[in-house]
Coordinates of C-alpha atoms and ligand atoms in Angstrom, one line a residue:
M1 CA 55.3 -19.2 -21.0
Q2 CA 56.4 -21.1 -24.1
K3 CA 55.8 -18.8 -27.2
Y4 CA 56.4 -21.0 -30.1
F5 CA 55.4 -24.6 -30.5
K6 CA 57.0 -27.2 -32.9
R7 CA 54.8 -30.2 -32.1
A8 CA 51.2 -30.7 -30.7
N9 CA 50.7 -31.7 -27.1
I10 CA 48.0 -34.4 -27.0
Y11 CA 46.2 -35.1 -23.7
L12 CA 44.1 -38.2 -23.6
V13 CA 41.4 -36.9 -21.3
G14 CA 38.5 -39.1 -21.9
K15 CA 37.9 -42.9 -22.6
Q16 CA 35.3 -45.4 -21.6
V17 CA 34.5 -47.7 -18.8
M18 CA 32.3 -50.9 -19.2
P19 CA 30.6 -51.7 -15.9
A20 CA 31.2 -55.5 -15.6
E21 CA 28.1 -56.1 -13.4
E22 CA 25.9 -54.5 -16.0
V23 CA 27.3 -56.7 -18.8
Q24 CA 26.9 -59.7 -16.5
R25 CA 23.3 -58.7 -15.7
F26 CA 22.5 -58.7 -19.5
L27 CA 24.3 -62.0 -20.1
D28 CA 22.4 -63.6 -17.1
N29 CA 19.1 -62.2 -18.2
E30 CA 19.1 -62.4 -22.0
A31 CA 22.2 -64.2 -23.4
D32 CA 24.7 -66.8 -22.3
V33 CA 28.2 -67.1 -21.5
W34 CA 30.6 -64.6 -23.3
I35 CA 34.3 -65.7 -23.5
T36 CA 36.7 -63.0 -24.4
D37 CA 40.4 -62.4 -23.5
T38 CA 40.6 -58.6 -22.8
D39 CA 39.9 -56.3 -20.0
N40 CA 40.2 -53.2 -22.2
P41 CA 36.8 -51.5 -22.5
A42 CA 37.9 -50.0 -25.8
H43 CA 38.1 -53.6 -27.2
R44 CA 35.3 -55.1 -25.1
I45 CA 32.7 -52.6 -26.0
P46 CA 32.7 -53.0 -29.9
E47 CA 33.0 -56.8 -29.4
L48 CA 29.8 -56.9 -27.3
A49 CA 28.1 -54.5 -29.7
G50 CA 29.1 -56.7 -32.7
R51 CA 28.0 -60.0 -30.9
I52 CA 24.5 -58.3 -30.3
C53 CA 24.0 -58.5 -34.1
Y54 CA 23.9 -62.3 -34.2
M55 CA 23.5 -62.9 -30.5
S56 CA 26.7 -65.0 -30.8
F57 CA 27.1 -66.0 -27.2
G58 CA 27.5 -69.3 -25.5
E59 CA 27.4 -72.2 -28.0
K60 CA 27.0 -69.7 -30.8
Q61 CA 30.1 -68.0 -30.0
G62 CA 32.8 -68.6 -32.7
R63 CA 35.9 -66.7 -32.1
K64 CA 37.0 -66.6 -28.5
D65 CA 39.6 -63.9 -28.6
N66 CA 39.0 -60.2 -29.0
N67 CA 41.8 -59.5 -31.5
S68 CA 40.6 -62.0 -34.2
Y69 CA 36.9 -60.8 -33.6
L70 CA 37.8 -57.2 -34.2
S71 CA 40.3 -57.9 -37.0
N72 CA 37.6 -59.6 -38.8
I73 CA 35.2 -56.7 -38.2
I74 CA 37.8 -54.4 -39.7
K75 CA 38.6 -56.9 -42.6
V76 CA 34.9 -57.1 -43.7
G77 CA 34.2 -53.4 -43.2
H78 CA 31.6 -53.7 -40.5
G79 CA 32.8 -50.2 -39.4
S80 CA 29.7 -49.0 -37.5
V81 CA 30.6 -51.4 -34.6
L82 CA 33.8 -49.5 -34.1
E83 CA 31.7 -46.3 -33.4
H84 CA 30.9 -47.6 -29.9
T85 CA 34.5 -46.9 -28.8
V86 CA 35.1 -43.2 -28.1
Y87 CA 38.2 -41.2 -27.2
S88 CA 38.4 -37.6 -26.1
L89 CA 41.7 -35.8 -27.0
L90 CA 42.6 -32.3 -25.8
L91 CA 45.0 -30.9 -28.3
T92 CA 47.2 -27.8 -27.6
G93 CA 50.2 -26.4 -29.4
I94 CA 48.5 -26.6 -32.8
S95 CA 47.8 -23.9 -35.3
R96 CA 44.5 -22.4 -36.4
S97 CA 45.4 -23.6 -39.9
L98 CA 45.5 -27.1 -38.6
T99 CA 42.2 -26.9 -36.7
H100 CA 40.6 -25.5 -39.8
E101 CA 41.4 -28.7 -41.6
L102 CA 40.6 -30.8 -38.5
V103 CA 37.0 -29.6 -38.1
R104 CA 36.4 -30.6 -41.7
H105 CA 36.0 -34.1 -40.3
R106 CA 32.3 -34.1 -39.5
A107 CA 31.1 -37.8 -39.1
G108 CA 31.6 -39.1 -35.5
F109 CA 33.5 -36.1 -34.1
A110 CA 32.5 -33.3 -31.6
Y111 CA 34.7 -30.2 -31.1
S112 CA 35.1 -27.4 -28.5
Q113 CA 37.7 -24.9 -29.4
L114 CA 39.2 -21.9 -27.7
S115 CA 37.2 -18.8 -28.7
Q116 CA 39.2 -15.8 -30.1
R117 CA 36.2 -13.7 -29.3
Y118 CA 36.1 -14.4 -25.6
V119 CA 39.8 -15.1 -24.9
D120 CA 42.2 -12.2 -25.2
E121 CA 45.0 -13.1 -27.5
T122 CA 47.4 -10.3 -26.4
D123 CA 49.7 -13.1 -25.2
A124 CA 49.0 -15.4 -28.1
Q125 CA 51.5 -18.2 -28.8
F126 CA 52.4 -19.6 -32.3
V127 CA 53.2 -22.7 -34.1
I128 CA 56.2 -22.8 -36.4
P129 CA 55.3 -24.8 -39.4
P130 CA 57.5 -27.9 -39.9
A131 CA 59.0 -26.6 -43.1
V132 CA 60.3 -23.5 -41.2
Q133 CA 61.5 -25.4 -38.2
D134 CA 65.2 -25.4 -37.4
D135 CA 66.1 -22.8 -40.0
P136 CA 67.1 -19.8 -38.0
E137 CA 66.6 -17.3 -40.7
L138 CA 63.1 -18.5 -41.6
E139 CA 62.1 -18.9 -38.0
K140 CA 63.2 -15.3 -37.2
T141 CA 61.2 -14.0 -40.3
L142 CA 58.1 -15.8 -39.0
Q143 CA 58.6 -14.7 -35.4
D144 CA 59.2 -11.1 -36.4
F145 CA 55.9 -11.3 -38.3
C146 CA 54.1 -12.8 -35.3
D147 CA 55.4 -9.9 -33.0
V148 CA 54.1 -7.4 -35.5
S149 CA 50.8 -9.0 -35.7
L150 CA 50.4 -9.1 -31.9
K151 CA 51.3 -5.5 -31.6
V152 CA 48.7 -4.5 -34.3
Y153 CA 46.2 -6.8 -32.6
G154 CA 46.8 -5.0 -29.4
E155 CA 46.4 -1.5 -31.0
L156 CA 43.3 -2.5 -32.8
T157 CA 41.6 -3.9 -29.7
D158 CA 42.3 -0.8 -27.6
K159 CA 41.2 1.7 -30.2
L160 CA 38.1 -0.2 -31.2
A161 CA 37.0 -0.7 -27.6
E162 CA 37.5 3.0 -27.2
K163 CA 35.7 3.8 -30.4
Y164 CA 32.6 2.0 -29.2
A165 CA 32.5 4.1 -26.1
T166 CA 30.3 6.9 -27.6
P167 CA 27.0 7.6 -25.7
T168 CA 25.1 5.6 -28.3
G169 CA 27.6 2.8 -28.3
L170 CA 27.7 2.6 -24.5
V171 CA 23.9 2.3 -24.2
D172 CA 23.9 -0.2 -27.1
F173 CA 26.5 -2.5 -25.4
A174 CA 24.6 -2.3 -22.1
L175 CA 21.4 -3.4 -23.8
R176 CA 23.3 -6.1 -25.8
E177 CA 24.6 -7.5 -22.5
E178 CA 21.2 -7.3 -21.0
Q179 CA 22.5 -4.9 -18.2
L180 CA 19.7 -2.5 -19.2
T181 CA 16.5 -4.3 -19.1
E182 CA 13.0 -3.2 -20.1
G183 CA 10.7 -2.6 -17.1
E184 CA 7.6 -0.5 -18.0
T185 CA 6.9 -0.6 -21.8
G186 CA 9.6 1.4 -23.5
K187 CA 11.5 2.3 -20.2
F188 CA 14.7 0.7 -19.2
T189 CA 16.5 0.3 -15.9
F190 CA 20.0 -0.7 -15.1
G191 CA 20.5 -3.8 -13.0
E192 CA 21.8 -1.5 -10.2
A193 CA 20.9 2.1 -9.5
V194 CA 22.7 4.7 -11.7
E195 CA 22.7 7.7 -9.3
G196 CA 19.0 7.4 -9.1
H197 CA 18.3 7.3 -12.8
D198 CA 15.7 4.8 -13.5
N199 CA 13.0 4.0 -16.0
L200 CA 14.2 5.9 -19.0
S201 CA 13.8 5.4 -22.7
I202 CA 16.8 4.5 -24.7
D203 CA 17.1 8.0 -26.1
E204 CA 16.9 9.4 -22.5
W205 CA 19.7 7.1 -21.4
R206 CA 21.8 8.2 -24.5
S207 CA 21.3 11.8 -23.5
R208 CA 22.2 11.2 -19.9
A209 CA 25.4 9.4 -21.0
A210 CA 26.3 12.3 -23.3
E211 CA 25.5 15.0 -20.6
S212 CA 26.8 13.5 -17.5
E213 CA 30.5 12.4 -17.2
S214 CA 29.8 10.3 -14.2
I215 CA 27.0 8.4 -16.1
A216 CA 29.3 7.9 -19.1
K217 CA 32.1 6.6 -16.8
F218 CA 29.6 4.2 -15.1
F219 CA 28.6 2.8 -18.5
K220 CA 32.2 2.6 -19.6
K221 CA 33.2 0.6 -16.6
K222 CA 30.1 -1.7 -16.9
T223 CA 30.6 -2.3 -20.7
I224 CA 34.3 -2.7 -20.8
R225 CA 34.2 -6.5 -21.2
A226 CA 31.5 -6.4 -23.8
R227 CA 33.3 -3.7 -25.8
R228 CA 36.7 -5.5 -25.7
K229 CA 35.0 -8.7 -26.7
A230 CA 33.5 -6.9 -29.8
A231 CA 36.9 -5.3 -30.4
R232 CA 38.7 -8.7 -30.3
E233 CA 36.3 -10.3 -32.9
A234 CA 37.5 -7.6 -35.4
A235 CA 41.1 -7.4 -34.2
R236 CA 41.7 -11.1 -34.6
A237 CA 41.6 -10.6 -38.4
V238 CA 45.4 -9.6 -38.1
L239 CA 46.4 -12.9 -36.2
P240 CA 48.1 -15.3 -38.5
N241 CA 47.1 -18.9 -39.3
A242 CA 50.1 -19.8 -37.2
T243 CA 48.4 -18.7 -34.0
E244 CA 48.3 -21.4 -31.4
T245 CA 44.9 -22.8 -30.4
K246 CA 43.5 -25.4 -28.1
I247 CA 40.7 -27.8 -29.1
F248 CA 38.8 -30.6 -27.3
V249 CA 38.0 -33.4 -29.7
T250 CA 35.9 -36.5 -29.0
G251 CA 35.7 -39.1 -31.7
N252 CA 34.7 -42.5 -32.1
A253 CA 37.1 -45.2 -33.2
R254 CA 35.9 -45.4 -36.7
A255 CA 36.2 -41.6 -37.1
W256 CA 39.7 -41.6 -35.6
R257 CA 40.7 -44.3 -38.2
H258 CA 39.4 -42.2 -41.0
F259 CA 41.2 -39.1 -39.6
I260 CA 44.5 -41.0 -39.3
E261 CA 44.3 -42.4 -42.9
L262 CA 43.5 -39.1 -44.7
R263 CA 45.7 -36.8 -42.5
G264 CA 48.5 -39.3 -42.1
D265 CA 48.7 -39.7 -45.8
I266 CA 51.7 -38.4 -47.7
H267 CA 49.5 -35.7 -49.4
A268 CA 48.4 -34.2 -46.2
E269 CA 49.8 -30.9 -44.8
A270 CA 52.9 -31.4 -42.7
E271 CA 51.7 -30.2 -39.3
I272 CA 48.4 -32.2 -39.4
R273 CA 50.3 -35.2 -40.8
A274 CA 52.7 -35.2 -37.8
L275 CA 49.6 -34.9 -35.5
A276 CA 47.8 -37.8 -37.3
C277 CA 51.0 -39.9 -36.7
D278 CA 51.2 -39.1 -33.0
V279 CA 47.5 -39.8 -32.7
A280 CA 48.0 -43.1 -34.4
R281 CA 50.9 -43.9 -32.0
L282 CA 48.7 -43.1 -28.9
L283 CA 45.7 -45.0 -30.1
K284 CA 47.7 -48.0 -31.3
K285 CA 49.0 -48.3 -27.7
E286 CA 45.6 -47.7 -26.2
A287 CA 43.7 -50.1 -28.3
P288 CA 45.9 -52.4 -30.5
N289 CA 43.1 -54.5 -31.6
L290 CA 41.4 -51.4 -33.2
F291 CA 44.3 -49.4 -34.4
G292 CA 47.2 -52.0 -34.6
D293 CA 47.0 -52.3 -38.4
Y294 CA 48.4 -48.8 -38.8
E295 CA 52.1 -48.4 -39.6
I296 CA 53.9 -45.4 -39.0
V297 CA 56.6 -45.0 -41.8
E298 CA 59.5 -42.6 -41.7
L299 CA 59.9 -40.7 -45.1
P300 CA 63.3 -39.8 -46.6
D301 CA 62.9 -36.2 -45.4
G302 CA 62.6 -37.4 -41.8
T303 CA 58.9 -36.8 -41.5
E304 CA 56.4 -39.6 -41.1
R305 CA 53.2 -41.0 -42.6
T306 CA 50.7 -43.6 -41.7
R307 CA 49.8 -46.7 -43.8
T308 CA 47.2 -49.5 -43.5
T309 CA 45.8 -52.1 -45.7
H310 CA 42.3 -51.6 -44.3
R311 CA 41.2 -48.2 -45.5
K312 CA 37.9 -46.6 -44.6
V313 CA 36.4 -49.3 -42.7
Ligands
LIG401 C1 45.3 -34.1 -48.6 C2 44.0 -33.4 -48.5 C3 43.7 -32.3 -49.2 C4 42.5 -31.6 -49.0 N1 42.4 -30.4 -49.8 C5 41.1 -29.7 -49.6 C6 41.0 -28.5 -50.5 O1 41.7 -28.1 -51.1 N2 39.8 -27.8 -50.2 C7 38.8 -28.4 -49.3 O2 37.7 -27.8 -49.3 N3 39.0 -29.5 -48.6 C8 40.1 -30.2 -48.7 N4 40.3 -31.3 -48.0 C9 39.3 -31.7 -47.1 C10 38.5 -32.8 -47.6 O3 37.8 -32.4 -48.7 C11 37.4 -33.4 -46.5 O4 36.5 -32.3 -46.2 C12 38.1 -33.8 -45.2 O5 39.2 -34.6 -45.5 C13 37.2 -34.6 -44.4 O6 36.9 -35.8 -45.0 P1 35.5 -36.6 -45.0 O7 34.4 -35.7 -45.6 O8 35.7 -37.9 -45.6 O9 35.3 -36.7 -43.4 P2 34.0 -36.8 -42.5 O10 33.3 -35.5 -42.7 O11 34.4 -37.1 -41.2 O12 33.1 -37.8 -43.2 C14 33.5 -39.3 -43.1 C15 32.7 -40.0 -44.1 O13 31.4 -40.0 -43.8 C16 30.7 -39.8 -45.1 N5 29.9 -38.6 -45.1 C17 30.1 -37.6 -44.2 N6 29.3 -36.6 -44.5 C18 28.5 -37.0 -45.6 C19 27.5 -36.4 -46.2 N7 27.0 -35.2 -46.0 N8 27.0 -37.1 -47.3 C20 27.5 -38.3 -47.6 N9 28.4 -39.0 -47.0 C21 28.9 -38.3 -45.9 C22 31.7 -39.9 -46.2 O14 31.9 -41.3 -46.6 C23 33.0 -39.4 -45.5 O15 34.1 -39.8 -46.2 C24 41.5 -32.0 -48.2 C25 41.7 -33.2 -47.4 C26 42.9 -33.9 -47.6 C27 43.2 -35.1 -46.7

């Protein structure tokens, strides 16, 4: 398994379809002829949405090509029309510090990110910041630190999970996980029989776990996942910002444009700026009429930035 990443992986996992028969049904029922010159749903969807505003179909249709229609939308700043096109990107090989900045983008985005509480990070991977990359001495310093952090993470997780295994802790975790459930008022039963013990109060369960090694063992086995999860949520405190993460991001075209502008800017942090440039490259290819105005410019230090004349549409 790759342990250190230098550049994000971007998987384009979701984009739209536009069922031609439904569009035709609308045109037949309520509009007229619509002439356009693209099959790309990312282009067709916002054009149709924009045309609804003025019902500019048939004789009322001015522009006949999609590029000039959407270019005008972008030029006049009618940005809400662009919100109808949506892309889902699955990003991996990026750091927690990058995603901390990414999720600040609220409008028009949805996120689902790898949970450091549920997912064991014993074999975590890391991202080498661009400034450190290709400098063997700095890379080694960073990697040595990452190795230490993983070791401490493992120790903390093991020790905390064990620390939670007191008679009180074991019963509390079984309750939290709803393995012990209330039957008669004040009496609790385990989902499956515990050596015939049933219908006991919480204090009675605690006493049994303290007195009987086999009951304690049973509870330990049943609560190990929950105890390790609780341990991980504390142990992750020692994982660095460089820890690799995965995030599923769905954003509309207007929101992606805003992201590309802010994070592709020369003032943005280097890792997210490289991502913004890669996202711009991908979306320019996917939907040139929506993202074609972005230039990706190489800077004297070999990194890149994005640039457009149409900011914040
Ligand atoms: C170079 C750079 C440096 C930064 N440094 C810092 C820093 O030091 N500390 C820090 O905390 N953050 C920092 N940020 C993050 C920044 O403040 C924004 O949180 C982030 O860029 C998201 O921008 P946004 O709010 O425009 O985006 P979104 O949340 O996606 O919003 C898009 C647009 O929608 C509108 N909008 C969204 N929500 C509201 C609202 N509630 N009310 C009114 N209008 C709204 C605004 O017009 C906004 O621009 C930095 C960002 C950059 C690019």
